[in-house]
Amino acid sequence: MKGRTATQRTTPSLTALLAVFYGCGFLAGFNENLVNMALVAIMGDFAVDAVTAQWLVTGYMIAVTVVVTCMAYLYRRVPMRPLFFAASALSVAGSLGGLVAPNFAVLMGARLVQAVGTGVFIPLMMNVIVDKVPHENMGTYLAVGSSMITLGPATAPIVTGFLVSDLGWRSVFFVPLAAALVLLALGAVVVRDDRPAARTPFDVVSALLVALGVTLLSVGLSEISQRPIAGLGYLAAAALALAAFALRSRRRAQPLVSLEPLSRRSFWPAAVIVVVTMMTYFSLSVMAPLYFEEAAGLAASVAGVLMVAPVLANATASVLSGRVLDRRGEWPLLPAGLGIAALGLAATIAGSLMGLVAVVAIGIFFGYLGTGMVLSPAQTAGLRRLPDELDSHGVTLMSMAVQLAACLGPATYVGIMSTAAARAAAAGAVAASASATGFAWAMAAALIVALAGLACAALYARRMRSIVA
């Protein structure tokens, strides 16, 4: 519980448990961007275009979002130990499937199995922290967890870039396979059940509505730049499905996930800020490798090296920002972080249009730095003001915000990038120039979203400061 003492939270058993779950959070994040550096090679091997190939990322995110939605139920209903082992086993199975996939359909299926497994890890980690760490220290502990969540997908392009260049795209699946096996062995020793499981019914209809709504939303966003009428139709259907989910959740005595935290002014703006931050972060993670390889003509391994500094900046900023939040609060941390991210996006636009790869790399660095400053504090700000009975639902909603952003960002921005690049190529631009133009347009859309998030963060942080004062 939030009120546990410092002595209780620093016991060796809790330290070991958190270490395992931090590793799980890292693996879950790593798997999200596992295939980013391999997309070009996969497109060539299986003869699919960029819009189709990016579903290896977006489809993974959709599956994770559905699993995350179910986690408030699963955390209450299933004991921790079997839940952990089931997630680990599915992660192993998905990694094996990707390693031997003979065609794109099988590879897509393997990614979905992987997603179902690792989708449990992030909210499980966050629930353990929220349950066992006093709220005055929650920012620091969640910051370490958030750094694992963001360090994973940020590290993936670096590691997999070398693997793709030297061993081919299938080799990227060795990493999550080995990591899942190690975590499985460690978890067998340290993961124990210390709470009773509640007997609550599972709402299948709500889970299906979420799956339908998020899928239609991602399809609509990816299609709207190429086929506007069809895209709008998908988006309208997505809105209906998600509205039906929200209405059903409000009416049920035991919903799949309670939406009560979203009615609190201390929570919902923080969730919006998380969505904006992670849309920016995941979009950079997906599109930066595509830019470096297609527009700049760099090898996958070189592109991976260029991501080292942004990765370190993001992880460092995430840990330090958690400590700052615990000591000083949300102001001016949240708006400052999004402001830095917005400046980074502006630099990527200028650099790509001028053909200056160094400027693009600098912009990516500041984009990663700024988002690292925001994610953990925004999550903590919303969660630490919830009553204990809403903790698991708040964690689920924050995790849904992260995964929803991971679906929306790549689907939206890759669609914009592909459409703009195709138009530039049709106008006579060479392939590299067309790719750079597409990247610039996608980053322009990301900048608009980031600026809206900056305004929201400024208002929210000022309001939280006035409440504390």
Short mmCIF file of C-alpha atoms in Angstrom, two decimals:
data_model
loop_
_atom_site.label_atom_id
_atom_site.label_comp_id
_atom_site.label_asym_id
_atom_site.label_seq_id
_atom_site.Cartn_x
_atom_site.Cartn_y
_atom_site.Cartn_z
CA MET A 1 0.00 0.00 0.00
CA LYS A 2 1.00 3.63 -0.37
CA GLY A 3 1.52 4.01 3.34
CA ARG A 4 4.18 1.31 3.76
CA THR A 5 7.20 2.33 5.77
CA ALA A 6 10.68 2.88 4.39
CA THR A 7 11.90 -0.22 6.23
CA GLN A 8 9.28 -2.40 4.58
CA ARG A 9 9.93 -1.13 1.11
CA THR A 10 13.68 -1.62 1.24
CA THR A 11 13.69 -5.28 2.30
CA PRO A 12 15.85 -7.57 0.15
CA SER A 13 12.80 -9.52 -1.04
CA LEU A 14 11.10 -6.37 -2.32
CA THR A 15 14.32 -5.13 -3.91
CA ALA A 16 14.74 -8.44 -5.74
CA LEU A 17 11.08 -8.44 -6.81
CA LEU A 18 11.32 -4.90 -8.18
CA ALA A 19 14.57 -5.78 -9.97
CA VAL A 20 12.82 -8.64 -11.82
CA PHE A 21 9.85 -6.48 -12.75
CA TYR A 22 12.09 -3.63 -13.86
CA GLY A 23 13.70 -6.19 -16.17
CA CYS A 24 10.24 -7.19 -17.39
CA GLY A 25 9.42 -3.54 -18.11
CA PHE A 26 12.63 -3.20 -20.10
CA LEU A 27 11.85 -6.33 -22.13
CA ALA A 28 8.31 -5.16 -22.83
CA GLY A 29 9.61 -1.82 -24.10
CA PHE A 30 12.41 -3.48 -26.09
CA ASN A 31 9.90 -5.73 -27.85
CA GLU A 32 7.82 -2.73 -28.91
CA ASN A 33 10.63 -1.48 -31.16
CA LEU A 34 12.19 -4.86 -31.77
CA VAL A 35 11.60 -4.87 -35.54
CA ASN A 36 12.08 -1.17 -36.31
CA MET A 37 15.61 -1.55 -37.66
CA ALA A 38 14.55 -4.70 -39.50
CA LEU A 39 11.56 -3.18 -41.33
CA VAL A 40 13.50 -2.36 -44.50
CA ALA A 41 14.93 -5.90 -44.67
CA ILE A 42 11.54 -7.48 -43.91
CA MET A 43 9.91 -5.36 -46.62
CA GLY A 44 12.46 -6.71 -49.09
CA ASP A 45 12.22 -10.36 -48.03
CA PHE A 46 8.44 -10.54 -47.93
CA ALA A 47 7.67 -7.95 -50.66
CA VAL A 48 5.48 -5.68 -48.52
CA ASP A 49 5.37 -1.88 -48.43
CA ALA A 50 6.11 0.40 -45.45
CA VAL A 51 2.44 0.84 -44.51
CA THR A 52 2.00 -2.95 -44.32
CA ALA A 53 5.32 -3.55 -42.55
CA GLN A 54 4.64 -0.98 -39.84
CA TRP A 55 1.75 -3.17 -38.66
CA LEU A 56 4.45 -5.31 -37.04
CA VAL A 57 4.78 -2.31 -34.70
CA THR A 58 1.19 -1.06 -34.64
CA GLY A 59 -0.35 -4.55 -34.42
CA TYR A 60 1.90 -5.30 -31.47
CA MET A 61 0.74 -2.10 -29.80
CA ILE A 62 -2.93 -2.90 -30.37
CA ALA A 63 -2.57 -6.33 -28.79
CA VAL A 64 -0.67 -4.87 -25.85
CA THR A 65 -3.35 -2.20 -25.39
CA VAL A 66 -6.07 -4.85 -25.16
CA VAL A 67 -4.05 -6.87 -22.63
CA VAL A 68 -3.30 -3.74 -20.62
CA THR A 69 -7.02 -2.93 -20.53
CA CYS A 70 -7.60 -6.33 -18.92
CA MET A 71 -4.84 -5.88 -16.34
CA ALA A 72 -6.99 -4.25 -13.64
CA TYR A 73 -9.07 -7.44 -13.75
CA LEU A 74 -6.10 -9.81 -14.10
CA TYR A 75 -4.18 -8.20 -11.24
CA ARG A 76 -7.16 -8.68 -8.91
CA ARG A 77 -8.21 -12.11 -10.19
CA VAL A 78 -4.97 -14.02 -10.93
CA PRO A 79 -2.21 -14.56 -8.35
CA MET A 80 1.04 -12.81 -9.23
CA ARG A 81 3.17 -15.92 -9.72
CA PRO A 82 1.03 -17.73 -12.35
CA LEU A 83 0.36 -14.40 -14.08
CA PHE A 84 4.09 -13.77 -14.36
CA PHE A 85 4.83 -17.28 -15.65
CA ALA A 86 2.04 -17.18 -18.24
CA ALA A 87 3.31 -13.83 -19.56
CA SER A 88 6.89 -15.09 -19.70
CA ALA A 89 5.89 -18.29 -21.54
CA LEU A 90 3.96 -16.34 -24.18
CA SER A 91 6.91 -14.00 -24.65
CA VAL A 92 9.18 -16.99 -25.25
CA ALA A 93 6.70 -18.54 -27.70
CA GLY A 94 6.31 -15.31 -29.69
CA SER A 95 10.06 -14.83 -29.93
CA LEU A 96 10.53 -18.37 -31.21
CA GLY A 97 7.78 -17.83 -33.78
CA GLY A 98 9.43 -14.68 -35.09
CA LEU A 99 12.76 -16.44 -35.33
CA VAL A 100 11.46 -19.12 -37.72
CA ALA A 101 8.56 -17.28 -39.47
CA PRO A 102 8.39 -18.40 -43.15
CA ASN A 103 6.16 -15.51 -44.31
CA PHE A 104 4.80 -12.15 -43.23
CA ALA A 105 1.52 -13.57 -41.87
CA VAL A 106 3.32 -15.95 -39.51
CA LEU A 107 5.68 -13.16 -38.45
CA MET A 108 2.67 -10.97 -37.68
CA GLY A 109 1.10 -13.75 -35.63
CA ALA A 110 4.32 -14.24 -33.67
CA ARG A 111 4.43 -10.53 -32.86
CA LEU A 112 0.85 -10.70 -31.53
CA VAL A 113 1.70 -13.66 -29.26
CA GLN A 114 4.74 -11.75 -28.04
CA ALA A 115 2.49 -8.76 -27.33
CA VAL A 116 0.02 -10.76 -25.26
CA GLY A 117 2.89 -11.96 -23.10
CA THR A 118 4.81 -8.76 -22.57
CA GLY A 119 1.61 -6.69 -22.35
CA VAL A 120 1.24 -8.01 -18.81
CA PHE A 121 4.70 -6.90 -17.70
CA ILE A 122 4.44 -3.10 -17.63
CA PRO A 123 1.17 -2.73 -15.64
CA LEU A 124 2.25 -5.59 -13.36
CA MET A 125 5.46 -3.71 -12.57
CA MET A 126 3.58 -0.46 -11.97
CA ASN A 127 0.97 -2.13 -9.75
CA VAL A 128 3.71 -3.61 -7.55
CA ILE A 129 5.31 -0.17 -7.16
CA VAL A 130 2.03 1.61 -6.42
CA ASP A 131 1.00 -1.10 -3.93
CA LYS A 132 4.26 -1.29 -1.99
CA VAL A 133 5.99 2.11 -2.14
CA PRO A 134 4.94 5.15 -0.04
CA HIS A 135 3.50 7.88 -2.21
CA GLU A 136 6.12 10.44 -1.18
CA ASN A 137 8.74 8.21 -2.85
CA MET A 138 6.58 6.98 -5.70
CA GLY A 139 8.03 9.45 -8.21
CA THR A 140 11.54 8.03 -7.82
CA TYR A 141 10.48 4.38 -8.05
CA LEU A 142 8.11 4.95 -10.94
CA ALA A 143 10.85 6.97 -12.63
CA VAL A 144 13.14 3.94 -12.57
CA GLY A 145 10.28 1.86 -13.96
CA SER A 146 9.52 4.43 -16.62
CA SER A 147 13.18 4.62 -17.56
CA MET A 148 13.07 0.85 -18.13
CA ILE A 149 9.92 1.21 -20.24
CA THR A 150 11.49 3.91 -22.40
CA LEU A 151 15.04 2.56 -22.30
CA GLY A 152 13.81 -0.70 -23.79
CA PRO A 153 12.38 0.70 -27.03
CA ALA A 154 15.19 3.26 -27.21
CA THR A 155 17.86 0.59 -26.87
CA ALA A 156 16.22 -1.76 -29.36
CA PRO A 157 17.29 0.17 -32.51
CA ILE A 158 20.90 0.24 -31.30
CA VAL A 159 21.17 -3.47 -30.56
CA THR A 160 19.05 -4.67 -33.46
CA GLY A 161 20.80 -2.33 -35.90
CA PHE A 162 24.02 -4.28 -35.47
CA LEU A 163 22.20 -7.61 -35.52
CA VAL A 164 20.37 -6.81 -38.76
CA SER A 165 23.57 -5.60 -40.44
CA ASP A 166 25.68 -8.59 -39.37
CA LEU A 167 23.26 -11.52 -38.94
CA GLY A 168 20.04 -10.64 -40.78
CA TRP A 169 16.66 -9.51 -39.48
CA ARG A 170 15.67 -12.83 -37.88
CA SER A 171 18.50 -12.49 -35.37
CA VAL A 172 16.66 -9.69 -33.54
CA PHE A 173 14.39 -12.30 -31.95
CA PHE A 174 17.32 -13.93 -30.15
CA VAL A 175 17.44 -11.00 -27.71
CA PRO A 176 13.89 -11.19 -26.29
CA LEU A 177 14.07 -14.99 -26.31
CA ALA A 178 17.20 -15.03 -24.16
CA ALA A 179 15.94 -12.21 -21.91
CA ALA A 180 12.58 -13.89 -21.31
CA LEU A 181 14.29 -17.14 -20.35
CA VAL A 182 16.57 -15.33 -17.88
CA LEU A 183 13.62 -13.46 -16.32
CA LEU A 184 11.68 -16.70 -16.13
CA ALA A 185 14.51 -18.31 -14.15
CA LEU A 186 14.89 -15.33 -11.81
CA GLY A 187 11.15 -15.01 -11.34
CA ALA A 188 10.92 -18.64 -10.28
CA VAL A 189 13.02 -17.67 -7.24
CA VAL A 190 11.72 -14.22 -6.25
CA VAL A 191 8.12 -13.86 -7.50
CA ARG A 192 5.77 -14.93 -4.73
CA ASP A 193 2.09 -14.33 -4.06
CA ASP A 194 1.41 -12.06 -1.09
CA ARG A 195 -2.23 -11.11 -1.62
CA PRO A 196 -5.51 -13.00 -2.08
CA ALA A 197 -7.07 -13.28 -5.52
CA ALA A 198 -10.54 -11.76 -5.90
CA ARG A 199 -13.32 -13.70 -7.60
CA THR A 200 -14.63 -11.20 -10.13
CA PRO A 201 -16.23 -11.91 -13.54
CA PHE A 202 -14.38 -11.17 -16.76
CA ASP A 203 -16.19 -8.79 -19.13
CA VAL A 204 -15.54 -10.32 -22.56
CA VAL A 205 -17.68 -7.76 -24.37
CA SER A 206 -15.66 -4.82 -23.02
CA ALA A 207 -12.39 -6.47 -24.06
CA LEU A 208 -13.74 -7.03 -27.59
CA LEU A 209 -14.96 -3.43 -27.82
CA VAL A 210 -11.50 -2.15 -26.88
CA ALA A 211 -9.84 -4.45 -29.41
CA LEU A 212 -12.24 -3.34 -32.13
CA GLY A 213 -11.98 0.36 -31.26
CA VAL A 214 -8.18 0.50 -31.09
CA THR A 215 -7.80 -1.52 -34.30
CA LEU A 216 -10.22 0.69 -36.22
CA LEU A 217 -8.55 3.78 -34.80
CA SER A 218 -5.11 2.66 -35.96
CA VAL A 219 -6.41 1.65 -39.40
CA GLY A 220 -8.25 4.94 -39.80
CA LEU A 221 -5.22 7.03 -38.88
CA SER A 222 -2.98 5.10 -41.26
CA GLU A 223 -5.51 5.38 -44.10
CA ILE A 224 -6.75 8.95 -43.73
CA SER A 225 -3.79 10.56 -45.49
CA GLN A 226 -4.15 8.21 -48.50
CA ARG A 227 -7.90 7.52 -48.59
CA PRO A 228 -9.60 10.29 -46.58
CA ILE A 229 -13.19 9.05 -46.88
CA ALA A 230 -12.32 5.49 -45.88
CA GLY A 231 -10.10 6.76 -43.09
CA LEU A 232 -12.88 8.93 -41.67
CA GLY A 233 -15.23 5.96 -41.82
CA TYR A 234 -12.83 3.83 -39.80
CA LEU A 235 -12.34 6.64 -37.28
CA ALA A 236 -16.10 7.08 -36.86
CA ALA A 237 -16.52 3.34 -36.26
CA ALA A 238 -13.65 3.43 -33.77
CA ALA A 239 -15.30 6.29 -31.88
CA LEU A 240 -18.55 4.30 -31.65
CA ALA A 241 -16.78 1.18 -30.36
CA LEU A 242 -14.80 3.09 -27.73
CA ALA A 243 -17.89 5.08 -26.69
CA ALA A 244 -19.76 1.80 -26.24
CA PHE A 245 -16.88 0.52 -24.08
CA ALA A 246 -16.96 3.68 -21.94
CA LEU A 247 -20.76 3.51 -21.54
CA ARG A 248 -20.61 -0.17 -20.60
CA SER A 249 -17.85 0.49 -18.08
CA ARG A 250 -19.89 3.25 -16.45
CA ARG A 251 -22.97 1.06 -16.11
CA ARG A 252 -21.39 -2.15 -14.78
CA ALA A 253 -20.94 -2.71 -11.06
CA GLN A 254 -17.65 -4.54 -11.74
CA PRO A 255 -16.25 -3.10 -14.97
CA LEU A 256 -13.21 -4.48 -16.76
CA VAL A 257 -11.53 -1.20 -15.84
CA SER A 258 -13.13 1.59 -13.86
CA LEU A 259 -13.16 4.98 -15.59
CA GLU A 260 -13.62 6.79 -12.29
CA PRO A 261 -10.03 8.18 -12.30
CA LEU A 262 -10.79 9.99 -15.57
CA SER A 263 -13.41 12.09 -13.79
CA ARG A 264 -10.72 13.53 -11.49
CA ARG A 265 -9.04 16.77 -12.54
CA SER A 266 -5.79 15.61 -10.96
CA PHE A 267 -5.71 12.51 -13.20
CA TRP A 268 -7.12 13.00 -16.69
CA PRO A 269 -4.83 15.89 -17.79
CA ALA A 270 -1.85 13.80 -16.69
CA ALA A 271 -3.11 10.95 -18.89
CA VAL A 272 -3.42 13.34 -21.84
CA ILE A 273 0.16 14.52 -21.29
CA VAL A 274 1.32 10.89 -21.23
CA VAL A 275 -0.42 10.24 -24.57
CA VAL A 276 1.21 13.28 -26.20
CA THR A 277 4.63 12.44 -24.77
CA MET A 278 4.56 8.85 -25.90
CA MET A 279 3.18 9.69 -29.35
CA THR A 280 6.26 11.87 -29.79
CA TYR A 281 8.63 9.30 -28.34
CA PHE A 282 7.38 6.25 -30.21
CA SER A 283 7.12 8.15 -33.47
CA LEU A 284 10.77 9.19 -33.23
CA SER A 285 11.70 5.61 -32.36
CA VAL A 286 9.93 4.24 -35.44
CA MET A 287 10.76 6.95 -37.98
CA ALA A 288 14.31 7.93 -37.03
CA PRO A 289 15.70 4.57 -38.23
CA LEU A 290 13.69 4.86 -41.45
CA TYR A 291 15.09 8.36 -42.03
CA PHE A 292 18.69 7.37 -41.34
CA GLU A 293 18.48 4.33 -43.62
CA GLU A 294 16.24 5.54 -46.47
CA ALA A 295 16.83 9.30 -46.61
CA ALA A 296 20.41 9.52 -45.32
CA GLY A 297 21.50 6.19 -46.84
CA LEU A 298 23.19 4.95 -43.66
CA ALA A 299 23.67 1.30 -42.72
CA ALA A 300 21.44 -0.08 -39.97
CA SER A 301 24.43 -0.41 -37.64
CA VAL A 302 25.41 3.26 -38.15
CA ALA A 303 21.82 4.33 -37.55
CA GLY A 304 21.91 2.35 -34.32
CA VAL A 305 25.06 4.15 -33.17
CA LEU A 306 23.39 7.50 -33.78
CA MET A 307 20.65 6.49 -31.35
CA VAL A 308 23.05 5.89 -28.43
CA ALA A 309 23.18 9.50 -27.18
CA PRO A 310 19.38 10.01 -27.36
CA VAL A 311 18.84 6.74 -25.48
CA LEU A 312 21.19 7.75 -22.68
CA ALA A 313 19.65 11.22 -22.50
CA ASN A 314 16.15 9.76 -22.23
CA ALA A 315 17.04 7.27 -19.51
CA THR A 316 18.98 9.82 -17.47
CA ALA A 317 16.24 12.42 -17.76
CA SER A 318 13.63 9.88 -16.72
CA VAL A 319 15.39 8.93 -13.49
CA LEU A 320 16.33 12.50 -12.54
CA SER A 321 12.86 13.87 -13.31
CA GLY A 322 11.29 11.41 -10.86
CA ARG A 323 13.47 12.77 -8.08
CA VAL A 324 12.69 16.35 -9.08
CA LEU A 325 8.97 15.61 -8.98
CA ASP A 326 9.19 14.13 -5.46
CA ARG A 327 11.03 17.24 -4.23
CA ARG A 328 9.58 20.14 -6.23
CA GLY A 329 6.36 19.00 -7.90
CA GLU A 330 5.09 19.28 -11.46
CA TRP A 331 5.99 22.93 -12.14
CA PRO A 332 7.99 23.76 -14.22
CA LEU A 333 9.15 20.21 -14.98
CA LEU A 334 6.28 19.07 -17.24
CA PRO A 335 6.07 22.11 -19.57
CA ALA A 336 9.86 22.40 -19.71
CA GLY A 337 10.19 18.81 -20.90
CA LEU A 338 7.58 19.14 -23.63
CA GLY A 339 9.08 22.48 -24.65
CA ILE A 340 12.47 20.82 -25.16
CA ALA A 341 10.84 18.00 -27.11
CA ALA A 342 9.05 20.50 -29.35
CA LEU A 343 12.31 22.31 -30.10
CA GLY A 344 13.85 18.96 -30.98
CA LEU A 345 11.04 18.19 -33.42
CA ALA A 346 11.46 21.60 -35.04
CA ALA A 347 15.17 20.86 -35.52
CA THR A 348 14.41 17.52 -37.20
CA ILE A 349 12.11 19.28 -39.65
CA ALA A 350 14.72 21.89 -40.54
CA GLY A 351 17.51 19.33 -40.81
CA SER A 352 15.57 16.95 -43.04
CA LEU A 353 14.48 19.72 -45.42
CA MET A 354 18.03 21.09 -45.67
CA GLY A 355 19.63 17.66 -45.98
CA LEU A 356 21.64 18.09 -42.77
CA VAL A 357 21.76 14.72 -41.05
CA ALA A 358 23.66 16.16 -38.07
CA VAL A 359 20.84 18.63 -37.37
CA VAL A 360 18.29 15.82 -37.55
CA ALA A 361 20.36 13.78 -35.09
CA ILE A 362 20.54 16.75 -32.70
CA GLY A 363 16.78 17.22 -32.96
CA ILE A 364 16.20 13.56 -32.18
CA PHE A 365 18.47 13.90 -29.14
CA PHE A 366 16.40 16.76 -27.70
CA GLY A 367 13.16 14.98 -28.59
CA TYR A 368 14.27 11.99 -26.53
CA LEU A 369 15.58 14.22 -23.73
CA GLY A 370 12.33 16.17 -23.44
CA THR A 371 10.06 13.13 -23.45
CA GLY A 372 12.27 11.51 -20.81
CA MET A 373 11.62 14.49 -18.56
CA VAL A 374 7.83 14.16 -18.85
CA LEU A 375 6.65 10.55 -18.93
CA SER A 376 7.34 9.41 -15.36
CA PRO A 377 6.35 12.70 -13.65
CA ALA A 378 3.07 12.83 -15.58
CA GLN A 379 2.23 9.24 -14.62
CA THR A 380 3.19 9.80 -10.98
CA ALA A 381 1.28 13.08 -10.76
CA GLY A 382 -1.93 11.34 -11.77
CA LEU A 383 -1.46 8.13 -9.77
CA ARG A 384 -0.27 9.46 -6.42
CA ARG A 385 -3.46 11.47 -5.87
CA LEU A 386 -5.82 8.50 -6.35
CA PRO A 387 -7.41 6.69 -3.39
CA ASP A 388 -6.08 3.17 -2.78
CA GLU A 389 -9.19 1.44 -4.15
CA LEU A 390 -8.61 3.06 -7.56
CA ASP A 391 -4.88 2.31 -7.77
CA SER A 392 -5.09 -0.74 -10.06
CA HIS A 393 -7.58 1.02 -12.33
CA GLY A 394 -5.41 4.14 -12.46
CA VAL A 395 -2.37 2.04 -13.36
CA THR A 396 -4.38 0.33 -16.10
CA LEU A 397 -5.57 3.66 -17.51
CA MET A 398 -2.04 5.12 -17.49
CA SER A 399 -0.71 1.99 -19.15
CA MET A 400 -3.52 2.22 -21.70
CA ALA A 401 -2.50 5.82 -22.37
CA VAL A 402 1.06 4.71 -23.11
CA GLN A 403 -0.01 1.89 -25.40
CA LEU A 404 -2.71 3.94 -27.11
CA ALA A 405 -0.07 6.54 -27.92
CA ALA A 406 2.17 3.77 -29.23
CA CYS A 407 -0.66 2.76 -31.58
CA LEU A 408 -1.64 6.28 -32.63
CA GLY A 409 1.82 7.75 -33.14
CA PRO A 410 3.37 5.32 -35.63
CA ALA A 411 0.09 4.69 -37.47
CA THR A 412 -0.54 8.42 -37.93
CA TYR A 413 2.96 9.63 -38.65
CA VAL A 414 4.09 6.73 -40.82
CA GLY A 415 0.93 7.23 -42.89
CA ILE A 416 1.75 10.92 -43.30
CA MET A 417 5.39 10.14 -44.10
CA SER A 418 4.48 7.54 -46.74
CA THR A 419 1.91 9.78 -48.42
CA ALA A 420 4.20 12.83 -48.52
CA ALA A 421 7.13 10.74 -49.77
CA ALA A 422 4.98 9.24 -52.54
CA ARG A 423 3.83 12.68 -53.66
CA ALA A 424 7.39 14.00 -53.68
CA ALA A 425 8.53 11.00 -55.73
CA ALA A 426 5.65 11.50 -58.17
CA ALA A 427 6.78 15.12 -58.56
CA GLY A 428 10.22 13.94 -59.65
CA ALA A 429 12.21 13.86 -56.42
CA VAL A 430 14.85 11.15 -56.06
CA ALA A 431 14.15 8.41 -53.52
CA ALA A 432 16.33 9.82 -50.72
CA SER A 433 14.92 13.32 -51.12
CA ALA A 434 11.36 12.00 -51.19
CA SER A 435 11.97 10.06 -47.97
CA ALA A 436 13.39 13.19 -46.31
CA THR A 437 10.34 15.20 -47.38
CA GLY A 438 8.00 12.55 -45.97
CA PHE A 439 9.90 12.54 -42.70
CA ALA A 440 9.68 16.34 -42.44
CA TRP A 441 5.90 16.31 -42.94
CA ALA A 442 5.47 13.61 -40.30
CA MET A 443 7.60 15.55 -37.84
CA ALA A 444 5.54 18.67 -38.54
CA ALA A 445 2.40 16.79 -37.49
CA ALA A 446 4.21 15.52 -34.38
CA LEU A 447 5.26 19.10 -33.55
CA ILE A 448 1.65 20.32 -33.64
CA VAL A 449 0.61 17.55 -31.23
CA ALA A 450 3.57 18.30 -28.95
CA LEU A 451 2.69 22.01 -28.80
CA ALA A 452 -0.88 21.15 -27.80
CA GLY A 453 0.56 18.91 -25.09
CA LEU A 454 2.84 21.73 -23.95
CA ALA A 455 -0.16 23.99 -23.40
CA CYS A 456 -1.95 21.27 -21.44
CA ALA A 457 1.16 20.58 -19.34
CA ALA A 458 1.61 24.25 -18.47
CA LEU A 459 -1.99 24.61 -17.30
CA TYR A 460 -1.96 21.33 -15.36
CA ALA A 461 1.38 21.94 -13.64
CA ARG A 462 0.35 25.43 -12.57
CA ARG A 463 -2.91 24.07 -11.19
CA MET A 464 -1.16 21.32 -9.22
CA ARG A 465 1.25 23.88 -7.78
CA SER A 466 -1.63 26.05 -6.60
CA ILE A 467 -3.29 23.05 -4.92
CA VAL A 468 -0.08 22.15 -3.04
CA ALA A 469 0.47 25.76 -2.08
#
